[in-house]
GROMACS .gro file of C-alpha atoms in nm:
model
  353
    1MET     CA    1  -0.174  -1.196   3.044
    2PHE     CA    2  -0.455  -0.986   2.895
    3LYS     CA    3  -0.402  -0.966   2.517
    4LEU     CA    4  -0.641  -0.770   2.295
    5GLY     CA    5  -0.637  -0.717   1.922
    6TRP     CA    6  -0.851  -0.474   1.725
    7VAL     CA    7  -1.004  -0.603   1.402
    8VAL     CA    8  -1.144  -0.389   1.120
    9PRO     CA    9  -1.410  -0.609   0.953
   10GLU     CA   10  -1.406  -0.434   0.615
   11VAL     CA   11  -1.032  -0.498   0.577
   12LYS     CA   12  -0.973  -0.851   0.449
   13GLU     CA   13  -0.619  -0.871   0.592
   14SER     CA   14  -0.748  -0.782   0.937
   15ILE     CA   15  -1.011  -1.056   0.937
   16ASN     CA   16  -0.764  -1.307   0.793
   17SER     CA   17  -0.514  -1.229   1.067
   18PHE     CA   18  -0.775  -1.299   1.334
   19VAL     CA   19  -0.880  -1.624   1.168
   20LYS     CA   20  -0.517  -1.736   1.157
   21TYR     CA   21  -0.388  -1.608   1.491
   22GLY     CA   22  -0.690  -1.513   1.704
   23GLN     CA   23  -0.636  -1.801   1.946
   24LYS     CA   24  -0.325  -1.617   2.070
   25LEU     CA   25  -0.549  -1.343   2.213
   26THR     CA   26  -0.770  -1.328   2.521
   27HIS     CA   27  -0.991  -1.051   2.379
   28VAL     CA   28  -1.080  -0.920   2.035
   29SER     CA   29  -1.237  -0.582   1.962
   30PRO     CA   30  -1.405  -0.562   1.621
   31THR     CA   31  -1.480  -0.206   1.508
   32TRP     CA   32  -1.856  -0.256   1.493
   33LEU     CA   33  -2.028   0.030   1.676
   34ARG     CA   34  -2.058   0.406   1.638
   35PHE     CA   35  -2.279   0.671   1.797
   36ASP     CA   36  -2.422   0.964   1.601
   37SER     CA   37  -2.510   1.304   1.746
   38ASN     CA   38  -2.857   1.179   1.845
   39ALA     CA   39  -2.700   0.905   2.058
   40ASP     CA   40  -2.829   0.643   1.816
   41LEU     CA   41  -2.609   0.334   1.793
   42HIS     CA   42  -2.516   0.211   1.445
   43LEU     CA   43  -2.365  -0.118   1.330
   44THR     CA   44  -2.084  -0.100   1.074
   45VAL     CA   45  -2.140  -0.462   0.964
   46THR     CA   46  -2.439  -0.677   0.875
   47GLU     CA   47  -2.589  -0.905   1.139
   48GLU     CA   48  -2.482  -1.203   0.930
   49GLU     CA   49  -2.120  -1.085   0.931
   50MET     CA   50  -2.137  -1.021   1.303
   51HIS     CA   51  -2.276  -1.366   1.385
   52ARG     CA   52  -2.010  -1.530   1.167
   53PHE     CA   53  -1.737  -1.342   1.355
   54LEU     CA   54  -1.887  -1.433   1.693
   55GLU     CA   55  -1.880  -1.801   1.596
   56ILE     CA   56  -1.513  -1.781   1.500
   57ALA     CA   57  -1.430  -1.608   1.830
   58LYS     CA   58  -1.624  -1.871   2.023
   59GLU     CA   59  -1.429  -2.149   1.852
   60LYS     CA   60  -1.105  -1.975   1.947
   61LYS     CA   61  -1.228  -1.910   2.304
   62VAL     CA   62  -1.163  -1.537   2.269
   63LYS     CA   63  -1.382  -1.278   2.441
   64VAL     CA   64  -1.552  -1.028   2.208
   65VAL     CA   65  -1.563  -0.664   2.322
   66PRO     CA   66  -1.675  -0.448   2.026
   67LEU     CA   67  -1.521  -0.106   1.976
   68VAL     CA   68  -1.759   0.188   2.035
   69VAL     CA   69  -1.673   0.528   1.884
   70ASN     CA   70  -1.821   0.873   1.848
   71GLU     CA   71  -1.887   0.904   1.475
   72ARG     CA   72  -1.578   1.027   1.284
   73PHE     CA   73  -1.419   1.105   1.623
   74ASP     CA   74  -1.620   1.426   1.597
   75GLU     CA   75  -1.612   1.649   1.906
   76GLY     CA   76  -1.963   1.772   1.827
   77VAL     CA   77  -2.098   1.417   1.834
   78ALA     CA   78  -1.922   1.354   2.165
   79GLY     CA   79  -2.048   1.682   2.310
   80SER     CA   80  -2.409   1.626   2.205
   81ILE     CA   81  -2.412   1.295   2.394
   82LEU     CA   82  -2.197   1.382   2.693
   83GLY     CA   83  -2.342   1.728   2.753
   84ASN     CA   84  -2.695   1.598   2.804
   85LYS     CA   85  -2.778   1.349   3.081
   86LYS     CA   86  -3.076   1.209   2.892
   87MET     CA   87  -2.858   1.148   2.587
   88GLN     CA   88  -2.600   0.978   2.808
   89GLU     CA   89  -2.869   0.751   2.946
   90LYS     CA   90  -3.000   0.677   2.597
   91ALA     CA   91  -2.653   0.584   2.473
   92ALA     CA   92  -2.577   0.367   2.776
   93GLU     CA   93  -2.913   0.190   2.744
   94GLN     CA   94  -2.844   0.104   2.381
   95LEU     CA   95  -2.506  -0.047   2.466
   96VAL     CA   96  -2.666  -0.262   2.735
   97LYS     CA   97  -2.936  -0.381   2.494
   98PHE     CA   98  -2.674  -0.462   2.230
   99ALA     CA   99  -2.459  -0.657   2.476
  100GLU     CA  100  -2.760  -0.857   2.596
  101LYS     CA  101  -2.900  -0.924   2.249
  102TYR     CA  102  -2.577  -1.046   2.091
  103GLN     CA  103  -2.420  -1.192   2.406
  104VAL     CA  104  -2.088  -1.015   2.362
  105ASP     CA  105  -1.851  -1.014   2.658
  106GLY     CA  106  -1.841  -0.638   2.703
  107VAL     CA  107  -1.751  -0.320   2.516
  108ASN     CA  108  -1.438  -0.121   2.439
  109LEU     CA  109  -1.518   0.252   2.462
  110ASP     CA  110  -1.313   0.466   2.225
  111PHE     CA  111  -1.443   0.822   2.221
  112GLU     CA  112  -1.176   1.042   2.065
  113GLY     CA  113  -1.133   1.401   1.949
  114VAL     CA  114  -1.102   1.742   2.110
  115PHE     CA  115  -1.391   1.699   2.355
  116GLY     CA  116  -1.203   1.809   2.666
  117LEU     CA  117  -1.484   2.051   2.754
  118TRP     CA  118  -1.685   1.740   2.844
  119ARG     CA  119  -1.396   1.555   3.010
  120TYR     CA  120  -1.579   1.485   3.336
  121GLU     CA  121  -1.908   1.420   3.161
  122TYR     CA  122  -1.728   1.143   2.971
  123THR     CA  123  -1.622   0.995   3.304
  124GLU     CA  124  -1.986   1.013   3.413
  125PHE     CA  125  -2.098   0.836   3.095
  126VAL     CA  126  -1.837   0.563   3.130
  127GLY     CA  127  -1.957   0.517   3.487
  128LYS     CA  128  -2.315   0.462   3.370
  129VAL     CA  129  -2.209   0.209   3.108
  130SER     CA  130  -1.982   0.028   3.354
  131GLU     CA  131  -2.247   0.006   3.624
  132GLU     CA  132  -2.505  -0.146   3.390
  133LEU     CA  133  -2.271  -0.387   3.212
  134HIS     CA  134  -2.099  -0.498   3.532
  135ARG     CA  135  -2.442  -0.585   3.665
  136LEU     CA  136  -2.470  -0.826   3.372
  137GLY     CA  137  -2.124  -0.971   3.437
  138LYS     CA  138  -1.970  -0.801   3.133
  139GLU     CA  139  -1.644  -0.609   3.093
  140VAL     CA  140  -1.582  -0.245   3.007
  141SER     CA  141  -1.254  -0.108   2.877
  142VAL     CA  142  -1.167   0.246   2.775
  143ASP     CA  143  -0.906   0.362   2.523
  144VAL     CA  144  -0.725   0.685   2.607
  145VAL     CA  145  -0.485   0.911   2.421
  146CYS     CA  146  -0.156   0.915   2.610
  147GLN     CA  147  -0.074   1.182   2.867
  148THR     CA  148   0.261   1.257   3.031
  149ALA     CA  149   0.126   1.540   3.248
  150PRO     CA  150  -0.213   1.648   3.387
  151PRO     CA  151  -0.461   1.774   3.125
  152LYS     CA  152  -0.537   2.144   3.106
  153SER     CA  153  -0.780   2.275   3.367
  154ILE     CA  154  -1.115   2.343   3.201
  155ASP     CA  155  -1.215   2.588   3.475
  156ASP     CA  156  -0.894   2.787   3.426
  157LEU     CA  157  -0.943   2.795   3.050
  158LYS     CA  158  -1.301   2.919   3.088
  159GLU     CA  159  -1.195   3.188   3.332
  160ASN     CA  160  -0.901   3.309   3.124
  161MET     CA  161  -1.095   3.314   2.799
  162SER     CA  162  -1.426   3.446   2.931
  163GLY     CA  163  -1.607   3.123   2.848
  164ASN     CA  164  -1.552   3.152   2.471
  165PHE     CA  165  -1.587   2.783   2.386
  166GLU     CA  166  -1.450   2.809   2.033
  167GLU     CA  167  -1.134   2.973   2.165
  168ILE     CA  168  -1.111   2.720   2.448
  169LYS     CA  169  -1.124   2.430   2.202
  170LYS     CA  170  -0.824   2.571   2.017
  171MET     CA  171  -0.624   2.540   2.339
  172LEU     CA  172  -0.709   2.173   2.392
  173SER     CA  173  -0.547   1.860   2.250
  174TRP     CA  174  -0.694   1.512   2.205
  175ALA     CA  175  -0.514   1.402   2.522
  176ASP     CA  176  -0.695   1.670   2.726
  177SER     CA  177  -1.022   1.479   2.683
  178TYR     CA  178  -0.953   1.219   2.952
  179ASP     CA  179  -0.986   1.212   3.330
  180TYR     CA  180  -0.737   0.934   3.399
  181GLU     CA  181  -0.809   0.907   3.770
  182GLY     CA  182  -1.186   0.895   3.733
  183LEU     CA  183  -1.189   0.657   3.438
  184GLY     CA  184  -0.935   0.426   3.597
  185LYS     CA  185  -1.165   0.362   3.892
  186LEU     CA  186  -1.461   0.265   3.674
  187VAL     CA  187  -1.334   0.029   3.406
  188ASP     CA  188  -1.189  -0.320   3.396
  189GLN     CA  189  -0.915  -0.231   3.149
  190PHE     CA  190  -0.755   0.111   3.100
  191ILE     CA  191  -0.595   0.097   2.755
  192LEU     CA  192  -0.319   0.344   2.672
  193MET     CA  193  -0.296   0.408   2.298
  194GLY     CA  194   0.083   0.403   2.283
  195TYR     CA  195   0.100   0.526   1.925
  196ASP     CA  196   0.059   0.836   1.708
  197TYR     CA  197   0.327   1.029   1.894
  198HIS     CA  198   0.421   1.124   1.540
  199ALA     CA  199   0.084   1.135   1.368
  200MET     CA  200  -0.037   1.181   1.013
  201GLY     CA  201   0.002   1.559   1.030
  202SER     CA  202   0.338   1.576   1.208
  203GLU     CA  203   0.692   1.571   1.077
  204PRO     CA  204   0.839   1.222   1.018
  205GLY     CA  205   0.921   1.025   1.329
  206PRO     CA  206   0.840   0.708   1.525
  207VAL     CA  207   0.476   0.623   1.586
  208GLY     CA  208   0.542   0.494   1.938
  209PRO     CA  209   0.896   0.577   2.056
  210LEU     CA  210   1.017   0.376   2.354
  211TRP     CA  211   1.128   0.676   2.562
  212TRP     CA  212   0.783   0.835   2.525
  213ILE     CA  213   0.600   0.515   2.620
  214ARG     CA  214   0.811   0.500   2.935
  215ASP     CA  215   0.719   0.861   3.016
  216VAL     CA  216   0.351   0.777   2.963
  217LEU     CA  217   0.370   0.474   3.193
  218ASP     CA  218   0.563   0.662   3.462
  219TYR     CA  219   0.289   0.926   3.468
  220THR     CA  220  -0.011   0.693   3.436
  221LEU     CA  221   0.090   0.453   3.711
  222LYS     CA  222   0.089   0.737   3.963
  223ILE     CA  223  -0.284   0.772   3.895
  224VAL     CA  224  -0.425   0.441   3.769
  225ASP     CA  225  -0.398   0.095   3.928
  226LYS     CA  226  -0.131  -0.096   3.732
  227ASN     CA  227  -0.351  -0.407   3.748
  228LYS     CA  228  -0.592  -0.232   3.510
  229VAL     CA  229  -0.342  -0.072   3.272
  230VAL     CA  230  -0.304  -0.219   2.924
  231LEU     CA  231  -0.031  -0.096   2.688
  232GLY     CA  232  -0.159  -0.044   2.335
  233LEU     CA  233   0.107  -0.076   2.065
  234PRO     CA  234   0.107  -0.018   1.689
  235PHE     CA  235   0.130  -0.300   1.438
  236TYR     CA  236   0.147  -0.037   1.164
  237GLY     CA  237   0.419   0.196   1.043
  238ARG     CA  238   0.382   0.544   0.899
  239GLY     CA  239   0.549   0.697   0.596
  240TRP     CA  240   0.585   1.057   0.480
  241THR     CA  241   0.664   1.161   0.121
  242SER     CA  242   0.839   1.491   0.052
  243ILE     CA  243   0.628   1.761  -0.114
  244ASP     CA  244   0.907   1.860  -0.351
  245LYS     CA  245   1.229   1.702  -0.467
  246MET     CA  246   1.450   1.626  -0.169
  247ARG     CA  247   1.790   1.467  -0.135
  248VAL     CA  248   1.841   1.202   0.128
  249GLU     CA  249   2.149   1.388   0.251
  250ASP     CA  250   1.928   1.686   0.336
  251TRP     CA  251   1.722   1.491   0.589
  252GLU     CA  252   1.828   1.372   0.932
  253PRO     CA  253   1.610   1.199   1.193
  254ARG     CA  254   1.483   1.438   1.458
  255ASN     CA  255   1.676   1.422   1.784
  256PRO     CA  256   1.437   1.234   2.017
  257MET     CA  257   1.553   1.441   2.313
  258SER     CA  258   1.512   1.770   2.128
  259ARG     CA  259   1.341   2.047   2.321
  260GLU     CA  260   1.227   2.210   2.000
  261PRO     CA  261   0.853   2.198   1.922
  262MET     CA  262   0.755   1.926   1.679
  263LYS     CA  263   0.698   2.058   1.328
  264THR     CA  264   0.396   1.981   1.116
  265ALA     CA  265   0.443   1.763   0.810
  266PHE     CA  266   0.407   2.067   0.583
  267GLU     CA  267   0.654   2.275   0.786
  268ALA     CA  268   0.907   1.994   0.748
  269GLY     CA  269   0.843   1.973   0.373
  270PHE     CA  270   0.632   1.657   0.368
  271GLU     CA  271   0.284   1.549   0.267
  272LEU     CA  272   0.052   1.403   0.529
  273GLY     CA  273   0.172   1.065   0.650
  274LYS     CA  274   0.003   0.739   0.555
  275ALA     CA  275  -0.013   0.405   0.732
  276TYR     CA  276   0.192   0.111   0.604
  277ASP     CA  277   0.159  -0.250   0.708
  278TYR     CA  278   0.470  -0.456   0.771
  279ARG     CA  279   0.442  -0.650   0.444
  280GLU     CA  280   0.450  -0.324   0.247
  281ILE     CA  281   0.750  -0.200   0.443
  282LYS     CA  282   0.934  -0.530   0.400
  283GLU     CA  283   0.884  -0.500   0.024
  284LYS     CA  284   1.002  -0.138   0.022
  285SER     CA  285   1.306  -0.221   0.236
  286ARG     CA  286   1.476  -0.360  -0.075
  287TYR     CA  287   1.495  -0.001  -0.197
  288PHE     CA  288   1.611   0.163   0.126
  289ILE     CA  289   1.907   0.389   0.055
  290LYS     CA  290   1.934   0.495   0.416
  291SER     CA  291   1.805   0.328   0.732
  292GLY     CA  292   1.865   0.309   1.104
  293ILE     CA  293   1.726   0.284   1.454
  294ASN     CA  294   1.774   0.509   1.756
  295PRO     CA  295   1.794   0.296   2.074
  296GLU     CA  296   1.600   0.555   2.275
  297GLU     CA  297   1.316   0.538   2.024
  298ASN     CA  298   1.346   0.166   1.940
  299SER     CA  299   1.165   0.218   1.608
  300PRO     CA  300   1.341   0.128   1.281
  301TRP     CA  301   1.323   0.371   0.990
  302GLY     CA  302   1.411   0.364   0.623
  303VAL     CA  303   1.422   0.601   0.326
  304TRP     CA  304   1.366   0.535  -0.042
  305GLU     CA  305   1.372   0.764  -0.343
  306LEU     CA  306   1.092   0.809  -0.595
  307GLU     CA  307   1.135   0.851  -0.969
  308ASP     CA  308   1.030   1.216  -0.958
  309GLY     CA  309   1.311   1.308  -0.719
  310LYS     CA  310   1.097   1.301  -0.407
  311MET     CA  311   1.162   1.062  -0.121
  312THR     CA  312   0.961   0.869   0.137
  313ILE     CA  313   1.060   0.815   0.499
  314VAL     CA  314   0.891   0.535   0.693
  315TYR     CA  315   0.904   0.452   1.064
  316TYR     CA  316   0.775   0.113   1.177
  317ASP     CA  317   0.793  -0.172   1.427
  318ASP     CA  318   0.930  -0.516   1.354
  319LEU     CA  319   0.963  -0.828   1.568
  320GLU     CA  320   1.261  -0.702   1.769
  321SER     CA  321   1.125  -0.354   1.839
  322LEU     CA  322   0.786  -0.493   1.941
  323LYS     CA  323   0.945  -0.751   2.171
  324LYS     CA  324   1.127  -0.473   2.355
  325LYS     CA  325   0.808  -0.270   2.396
  326ILE     CA  326   0.606  -0.575   2.501
  327SER     CA  327   0.867  -0.641   2.771
  328LEU     CA  328   0.747  -0.321   2.940
  329VAL     CA  329   0.433  -0.509   3.045
  330ARG     CA  330   0.637  -0.730   3.276
  331GLU     CA  331   0.877  -0.456   3.377
  332TYR     CA  332   0.593  -0.230   3.492
  333GLU     CA  333   0.371  -0.523   3.604
  334LEU     CA  334   0.082  -0.415   3.382
  335LEU     CA  335  -0.236  -0.611   3.313
  336GLY     CA  336  -0.150  -0.671   2.950
  337ILE     CA  337  -0.109  -0.561   2.592
  338ALA     CA  338  -0.325  -0.449   2.298
  339PHE     CA  339  -0.247  -0.406   1.928
  340TRP     CA  340  -0.386  -0.168   1.665
  341ARG     CA  341  -0.458  -0.342   1.441
  342LEU     CA  342  -0.456  -0.702   1.320
  343GLY     CA  343  -0.347  -0.730   0.958
  344HIS     CA  344  -0.069  -0.472   0.981
  345GLU     CA  345   0.178  -0.686   1.176
  346ASP     CA  346   0.509  -0.859   1.130
  347GLU     CA  347   0.360  -1.208   1.158
  348ARG     CA  348   0.663  -1.338   1.346
  349ILE     CA  349   0.527  -1.155   1.652
  350TRP     CA  350   0.266  -1.428   1.703
  351ASP     CA  351   0.541  -1.677   1.785
  352VAL     CA  352   0.631  -1.481   2.099
  353LEU     CA  353   0.279  -1.400   2.221
   0.00000   0.00000   0.00000
């Protein structure tokens, strides 16, 4: 089974997790590379750090496919590259040179943001990168924000809004940036980011609820070859702290089957959410005054009170919830699994991988 883990080099716990458990993976994707608006490729680590990591991966017999992002997930950066064929070629050429120079096994493309206006140009760019790297015998994977329905038609948006790009962008979501069918034909691995259903700016709720992941897979497998699909799962949890004093009795988990629009964090009375790793959550669990798990979501949650009368609600994944989500790989006959990110996890998960 294909098993990929993302590693953030500047986070000690992430590196330590790879050193300890990396041999359980087939692929590792260190977050090394970013493009700026001039299509210049930048390293986020020193060459010495990179070579040291490559040696560790070689010892563990794990393929290295560095993550490649548009700087700050900025739509303007994505658009400046994707909207110009020469810039696309420049960016693709730099990735090829990097892969040849450092003898990595491929790249993991992770352009994100509201760049749906260049949806098909992104497919074109991924095609250029794939063609060149495949010629060298290297792999290309792409990370996509999850869809459960076709993305909005760009042509329809342009027609209905008289081509006003600023207004069009307001109508697009991050998920609208991807041409599933086109991308799926070009890459070796099509990685679904099965997390951030409830994101930093949303009301409290599970990061990757089971029912939603099933909806995503049911939709995706109508379009993309299951032998290329990789299910990305979160090792992290997310917690939201109330803006003002709040009693635990005044909060109830959102009905997962609710037809009501999801509220923002502020509308629900909470600050922006923050990521928690499992060790932090395990420590906080001693102070849970209310906890539970909805079987349709399959994500545990807990609540603790703060001294100032506020409260924090955290949703997370532990060994049992992750095992159930990982079982979807066999149920749907997918290529494999990926985890964002190493260092956040319940370490018991490595015993079942």
